Amino acid sequence: MPELDPIIHAPNRLRICAMLATSAELDFRLLKEQLDVSDSVLSKQLKALEDANYIEAKKRSYNGRPRTWVSLTDLGQSAFNNHVAALKSIINSD
Amino acid sequence: MKNDLPSQTEAKDALNAVHNIQQNLLIEYSPPVWLRLIMSLSYGAIFFGYGMTEHENIWALAMIVGAIIFTLSTALYYYLYKIQGIRIRIIPRSIKAEKINAYAGIGFAALGFLSRFLRTEMSLDWAPHICAATASIVMFWLLIKLPTGETVVKEN
C-alpha cells in the first residue's frame, strides 16, 4: 500500500506538484498567481521541495527579464504519483 | 505519517484540490480554438495531399503547404504557452499520456499508409478524404484533451 509523503502532503506543496505534473516546466509567476500567495511563501514551499530533490528551479532570461522555471524531477513525479495513490487508497478503504 | 493519516473526507478534499488546480491550469491557459483548428486542418491536409499525390501533380503542393502551416501553427502553439509561463512536454512522462501518444502515432501512420494505398492500389478515390478528415478530427481531439501533452482534460 503506498504511503503518504510528508513533504508533499502540505496543501500548497501538493498543489504545486499537481500543477508541475501537467507540463514540462512552469514559470514561478504562474505558480504564484494560481496559488494566490506571496513570493516569499512560494519560495519557501519550493525550497522544501527542492531540498527533497522533488523539483528543479532554473533561471533563464526572457526578453531581458529573468524568469524562474520550475520542473518536477523524476523522483518528484514518482513521489507525487505515490502520494495520489495513497490518498486514493484511503478513500477506498473501509 | 502513518500515525497521522487523514480521514477519508480530508483525502477526498486533497484529491479534489489536485484535480481542480490541474483542470483549471489546463483550461485557463489553453491556446485559442482557432489555432488548434488550423493545426488540425493543416495536419489533415498533409494526409490528403499525400493520398492524392501522383507524379508530382498539384496535390504535392497541398502536402507541402499543409506541412508548412502545421509547423508554423505548432510553433505558435508552443510560443503562446511559453509566454504564459508554461513549457509543454513533447515526450510525455505519465503512462496514460504515453499510451495515448503511442496509439495516436500508430493510428496516424496507418491513416497515412491507407490514404495512399487504398486510392492507388484499390481505386478507392474517397480514401484520402476519409483519412484526412479522420486525422484532422483525431488531432483536434488530442489538442483539446491533451493540450500540454501530459494531463488529460476531463469533463466537469
Short mmCIF file of C-alpha atoms in Angstrom, two decimals:
data_model
loop_
_atom_site.label_atom_id
_atom_site.label_comp_id
_atom_site.label_asym_id
_atom_site.label_seq_id
_atom_site.Cartn_x
_atom_site.Cartn_y
_atom_site.Cartn_z
CA MET A 1 0.00 0.00 0.00
CA PRO A 2 1.50 3.39 -1.00
CA GLU A 3 2.30 5.80 1.84
CA LEU A 4 1.60 9.49 2.12
CA ASP A 5 4.62 11.70 1.52
CA PRO A 6 5.02 14.19 4.40
CA ILE A 7 6.80 16.70 2.16
CA ILE A 8 4.08 16.73 -0.50
CA HIS A 9 1.19 16.45 1.96
CA ALA A 10 1.18 20.19 2.83
CA PRO A 11 -1.71 21.72 0.78
CA ASN A 12 0.32 24.29 -1.16
CA ARG A 13 3.11 21.82 -1.94
CA LEU A 14 0.55 19.26 -3.12
CA ARG A 15 -0.97 21.84 -5.45
CA ILE A 16 2.47 22.89 -6.70
CA CYS A 17 3.31 19.27 -7.56
CA ALA A 18 -0.11 18.80 -9.18
CA MET A 19 0.46 21.80 -11.45
CA LEU A 20 4.03 20.79 -12.29
CA ALA A 21 2.82 17.30 -13.25
CA THR A 22 0.80 18.79 -16.14
CA SER A 23 3.75 20.28 -18.04
CA ALA A 24 7.49 20.18 -18.59
CA GLU A 25 8.14 23.46 -16.72
CA LEU A 26 6.11 26.25 -15.15
CA ASP A 27 7.04 29.84 -14.51
CA PHE A 28 7.38 30.98 -10.88
CA ARG A 29 4.96 33.84 -11.64
CA LEU A 30 2.26 31.47 -12.89
CA LEU A 31 2.57 29.28 -9.79
CA LYS A 32 2.26 32.36 -7.62
CA GLU A 33 -0.88 33.54 -9.45
CA GLN A 34 -2.53 30.13 -9.26
CA LEU A 35 -1.78 29.64 -5.55
CA ASP A 36 -2.52 33.27 -4.72
CA VAL A 37 0.42 33.53 -2.32
CA SER A 38 3.31 35.95 -1.87
CA ASP A 39 6.77 35.48 -3.40
CA SER A 40 8.24 34.58 -0.03
CA VAL A 41 5.59 31.96 0.77
CA LEU A 42 6.01 30.33 -2.63
CA SER A 43 9.81 30.43 -2.38
CA LYS A 44 9.63 28.71 1.00
CA GLN A 45 7.41 25.94 -0.36
CA LEU A 46 9.62 25.49 -3.42
CA LYS A 47 12.74 25.36 -1.23
CA ALA A 48 11.25 22.48 0.78
CA LEU A 49 10.51 20.58 -2.43
CA GLU A 50 13.91 21.42 -3.89
CA ASP A 51 15.70 20.21 -0.74
CA ALA A 52 13.96 16.86 -1.18
CA ASN A 53 15.07 16.78 -4.86
CA TYR A 54 11.43 16.76 -5.94
CA ILE A 55 11.74 19.85 -8.12
CA GLU A 56 14.36 21.77 -10.08
CA ALA A 57 14.39 25.54 -10.50
CA LYS A 58 16.25 27.14 -13.39
CA LYS A 59 16.71 30.84 -14.03
CA ARG A 60 16.60 31.96 -17.66
CA SER A 61 16.25 35.40 -19.11
CA TYR A 62 13.36 36.16 -21.47
CA ASN A 63 13.28 39.48 -23.34
CA GLY A 64 15.97 40.70 -20.95
CA ARG A 65 13.93 39.83 -17.86
CA PRO A 66 14.89 36.92 -15.61
CA ARG A 67 12.30 34.17 -15.25
CA THR A 68 12.45 31.19 -12.93
CA TRP A 69 11.23 27.93 -14.47
CA VAL A 70 10.29 25.13 -12.13
CA SER A 71 10.00 21.46 -13.10
CA LEU A 72 9.22 18.20 -11.34
CA THR A 73 12.13 15.75 -11.21
CA ASP A 74 11.63 12.02 -11.86
CA LEU A 75 11.85 11.50 -8.10
CA GLY A 76 9.26 14.22 -7.53
CA GLN A 77 6.94 12.78 -10.17
CA SER A 78 7.20 9.35 -8.57
CA ALA A 79 6.61 10.78 -5.08
CA PHE A 80 3.59 12.74 -6.32
CA ASN A 81 2.11 9.67 -8.05
CA ASN A 82 2.62 7.60 -4.88
CA HIS A 83 1.05 10.30 -2.75
CA VAL A 84 -2.02 10.48 -5.01
CA ALA A 85 -2.24 6.67 -4.95
CA ALA A 86 -2.07 6.76 -1.14
CA LEU A 87 -4.89 9.31 -0.99
CA LYS A 88 -6.99 7.13 -3.30
CA SER A 89 -6.34 4.08 -1.15
CA ILE A 90 -7.51 6.00 1.95
CA ILE A 91 -10.72 6.94 0.16
CA ASN A 92 -11.29 3.36 -0.97
CA SER A 93 -10.52 1.82 2.43
CA ASP A 94 -13.43 0.80 4.66
CA MET B 1 2.77 9.98 8.66
CA LYS B 2 1.31 6.56 9.44
CA ASN B 3 0.15 7.80 12.88
CA ASP B 4 -1.36 10.91 11.37
CA LEU B 5 -3.40 9.56 8.48
CA PRO B 6 -6.01 11.93 7.08
CA SER B 7 -9.66 10.96 7.19
CA GLN B 8 -11.48 9.86 4.05
CA THR B 9 -13.03 13.31 3.77
CA GLU B 10 -9.63 15.02 4.06
CA ALA B 11 -8.15 12.64 1.49
CA LYS B 12 -11.04 13.33 -0.86
CA ASP B 13 -10.60 17.08 -0.40
CA ALA B 14 -6.88 16.76 -1.18
CA LEU B 15 -7.59 14.78 -4.36
CA ASN B 16 -10.25 17.30 -5.38
CA ALA B 17 -7.69 20.09 -4.88
CA VAL B 18 -5.25 18.22 -7.17
CA HIS B 19 -7.94 17.68 -9.80
CA ASN B 20 -9.26 21.24 -9.66
CA ILE B 21 -5.92 23.01 -9.92
CA GLN B 22 -4.79 20.78 -12.78
CA GLN B 23 -8.01 21.23 -14.75
CA ASN B 24 -8.05 24.95 -14.04
CA LEU B 25 -4.49 25.32 -15.33
CA LEU B 26 -5.20 23.27 -18.47
CA ILE B 27 -8.41 25.13 -19.34
CA GLU B 28 -7.45 28.68 -18.32
CA TYR B 29 -4.17 28.78 -20.24
CA SER B 30 -5.22 26.83 -23.36
CA PRO B 31 -4.34 28.48 -26.68
CA PRO B 32 -7.34 29.71 -28.73
CA VAL B 33 -9.57 27.19 -30.51
CA TRP B 34 -8.91 28.77 -33.93
CA LEU B 35 -5.23 27.94 -33.59
CA ARG B 36 -5.99 24.33 -32.73
CA LEU B 37 -8.39 24.22 -35.68
CA ILE B 38 -5.69 25.50 -38.05
CA MET B 39 -3.24 22.92 -36.68
CA SER B 40 -5.78 20.12 -37.16
CA LEU B 41 -6.86 21.15 -40.66
CA SER B 42 -3.29 21.63 -41.88
CA TYR B 43 -2.39 18.26 -40.40
CA GLY B 44 -5.29 16.70 -42.33
CA ALA B 45 -4.10 18.50 -45.49
CA ILE B 46 -0.79 16.61 -45.24
CA PHE B 47 -2.64 13.29 -45.29
CA PHE B 48 -4.93 14.42 -48.09
CA GLY B 49 -2.06 15.71 -50.22
CA TYR B 50 -0.08 12.54 -49.64
CA GLY B 51 -3.03 10.36 -50.63
CA MET B 52 -3.76 12.37 -53.79
CA THR B 53 -0.17 12.92 -54.95
CA GLU B 54 0.65 11.26 -58.23
CA HIS B 55 3.62 12.04 -60.49
CA GLU B 56 4.20 15.33 -58.74
CA ASN B 57 0.73 16.71 -59.51
CA ILE B 58 -0.71 19.76 -57.75
CA TRP B 59 -1.56 17.76 -54.61
CA ALA B 60 2.10 17.50 -53.69
CA LEU B 61 1.91 21.25 -53.22
CA ALA B 62 -1.07 20.81 -50.85
CA MET B 63 1.02 18.41 -48.79
CA ILE B 64 3.93 20.88 -48.63
CA VAL B 65 1.70 23.87 -47.80
CA GLY B 66 -0.08 21.76 -45.15
CA ALA B 67 3.25 20.79 -43.59
CA ILE B 68 4.45 24.42 -43.54
CA ILE B 69 1.21 25.70 -41.97
CA PHE B 70 1.21 22.86 -39.44
CA THR B 71 4.83 23.58 -38.45
CA LEU B 72 4.20 27.32 -38.09
CA SER B 73 0.96 26.88 -36.14
CA THR B 74 2.62 24.31 -33.86
CA ALA B 75 5.46 26.77 -33.19
CA LEU B 76 2.87 29.44 -32.34
CA TYR B 77 1.06 26.97 -30.05
CA TYR B 78 4.29 26.32 -28.12
CA TYR B 79 5.11 30.02 -28.04
CA LEU B 80 1.67 31.05 -26.71
CA TYR B 81 2.06 28.56 -23.88
CA LYS B 82 5.59 29.71 -23.16
CA ILE B 83 4.75 33.41 -22.86
CA GLN B 84 2.04 32.49 -20.36
CA GLY B 85 4.59 30.59 -18.27
CA ILE B 86 4.07 27.00 -19.39
CA ARG B 87 6.58 24.87 -21.26
CA ILE B 88 4.68 21.93 -22.64
CA ARG B 89 6.08 18.43 -22.67
CA ILE B 90 6.98 16.91 -26.04
CA ILE B 91 7.68 13.42 -24.73
CA PRO B 92 5.08 12.52 -22.08
CA ARG B 93 6.03 11.15 -18.67
CA SER B 94 2.72 9.77 -17.42
CA ILE B 95 1.77 6.26 -18.55
CA LYS B 96 -1.69 7.39 -19.66
CA ALA B 97 -0.26 10.13 -21.90
CA GLU B 98 2.38 7.75 -23.24
CA LYS B 99 -0.33 5.26 -24.21
CA ILE B 100 -2.48 7.92 -25.89
CA ASN B 101 0.54 9.18 -27.85
CA ALA B 102 1.57 5.65 -28.86
CA TYR B 103 -1.94 4.79 -30.10
CA ALA B 104 -2.17 8.12 -31.92
CA GLY B 105 1.23 7.57 -33.57
CA ILE B 106 0.22 4.12 -34.80
CA GLY B 107 -3.16 5.45 -35.92
CA PHE B 108 -1.64 8.36 -37.86
CA ALA B 109 0.89 6.04 -39.52
CA ALA B 110 -1.93 3.71 -40.57
CA LEU B 111 -4.00 6.64 -41.89
CA GLY B 112 -1.04 7.90 -43.92
CA PHE B 113 -0.48 4.48 -45.43
CA LEU B 114 -4.17 3.84 -46.13
CA SER B 115 -4.72 7.29 -47.59
CA ARG B 116 -2.41 6.44 -50.48
CA PHE B 117 -2.66 2.67 -50.65
CA LEU B 118 -6.46 2.48 -50.88
CA ARG B 119 -6.60 5.05 -53.69
CA THR B 120 -3.69 3.86 -55.81
CA GLU B 121 -3.91 0.09 -55.28
CA MET B 122 -7.63 -0.43 -54.71
CA SER B 123 -9.03 2.53 -56.66
CA LEU B 124 -10.96 3.86 -53.67
CA ASP B 125 -10.88 7.54 -54.59
CA TRP B 126 -12.62 8.63 -51.40
CA ALA B 127 -9.89 7.15 -49.15
CA PRO B 128 -7.73 10.34 -48.91
CA HIS B 129 -10.83 12.38 -47.97
CA ILE B 130 -11.80 9.99 -45.18
CA CYS B 131 -8.23 9.56 -43.89
CA ALA B 132 -7.57 13.32 -43.91
CA ALA B 133 -10.84 14.03 -42.10
CA THR B 134 -10.08 11.34 -39.53
CA ALA B 135 -6.53 12.67 -38.97
CA SER B 136 -7.89 16.22 -38.52
CA ILE B 137 -10.55 15.11 -36.04
CA VAL B 138 -8.12 12.97 -34.02
CA MET B 139 -5.53 15.77 -33.93
CA PHE B 140 -8.18 18.27 -32.80
CA TRP B 141 -9.34 15.86 -30.10
CA LEU B 142 -5.73 15.42 -28.90
CA LEU B 143 -5.22 19.19 -28.74
CA ILE B 144 -8.41 19.59 -26.71
CA LYS B 145 -7.94 16.61 -24.41
CA LEU B 146 -4.16 16.61 -24.01
CA PRO B 147 -3.20 20.27 -24.52
CA THR B 148 0.11 20.17 -22.66
CA GLY B 149 0.94 16.62 -23.69
CA GLU B 150 0.73 15.26 -20.16
CA THR B 151 -2.57 15.54 -18.31
CA VAL B 152 -6.00 14.78 -19.78
CA VAL B 153 -8.69 17.46 -19.63
CA LYS B 154 -11.80 15.92 -18.11
CA GLU B 155 -15.45 16.88 -18.38
CA ASN B 156 -16.81 18.60 -15.29
#
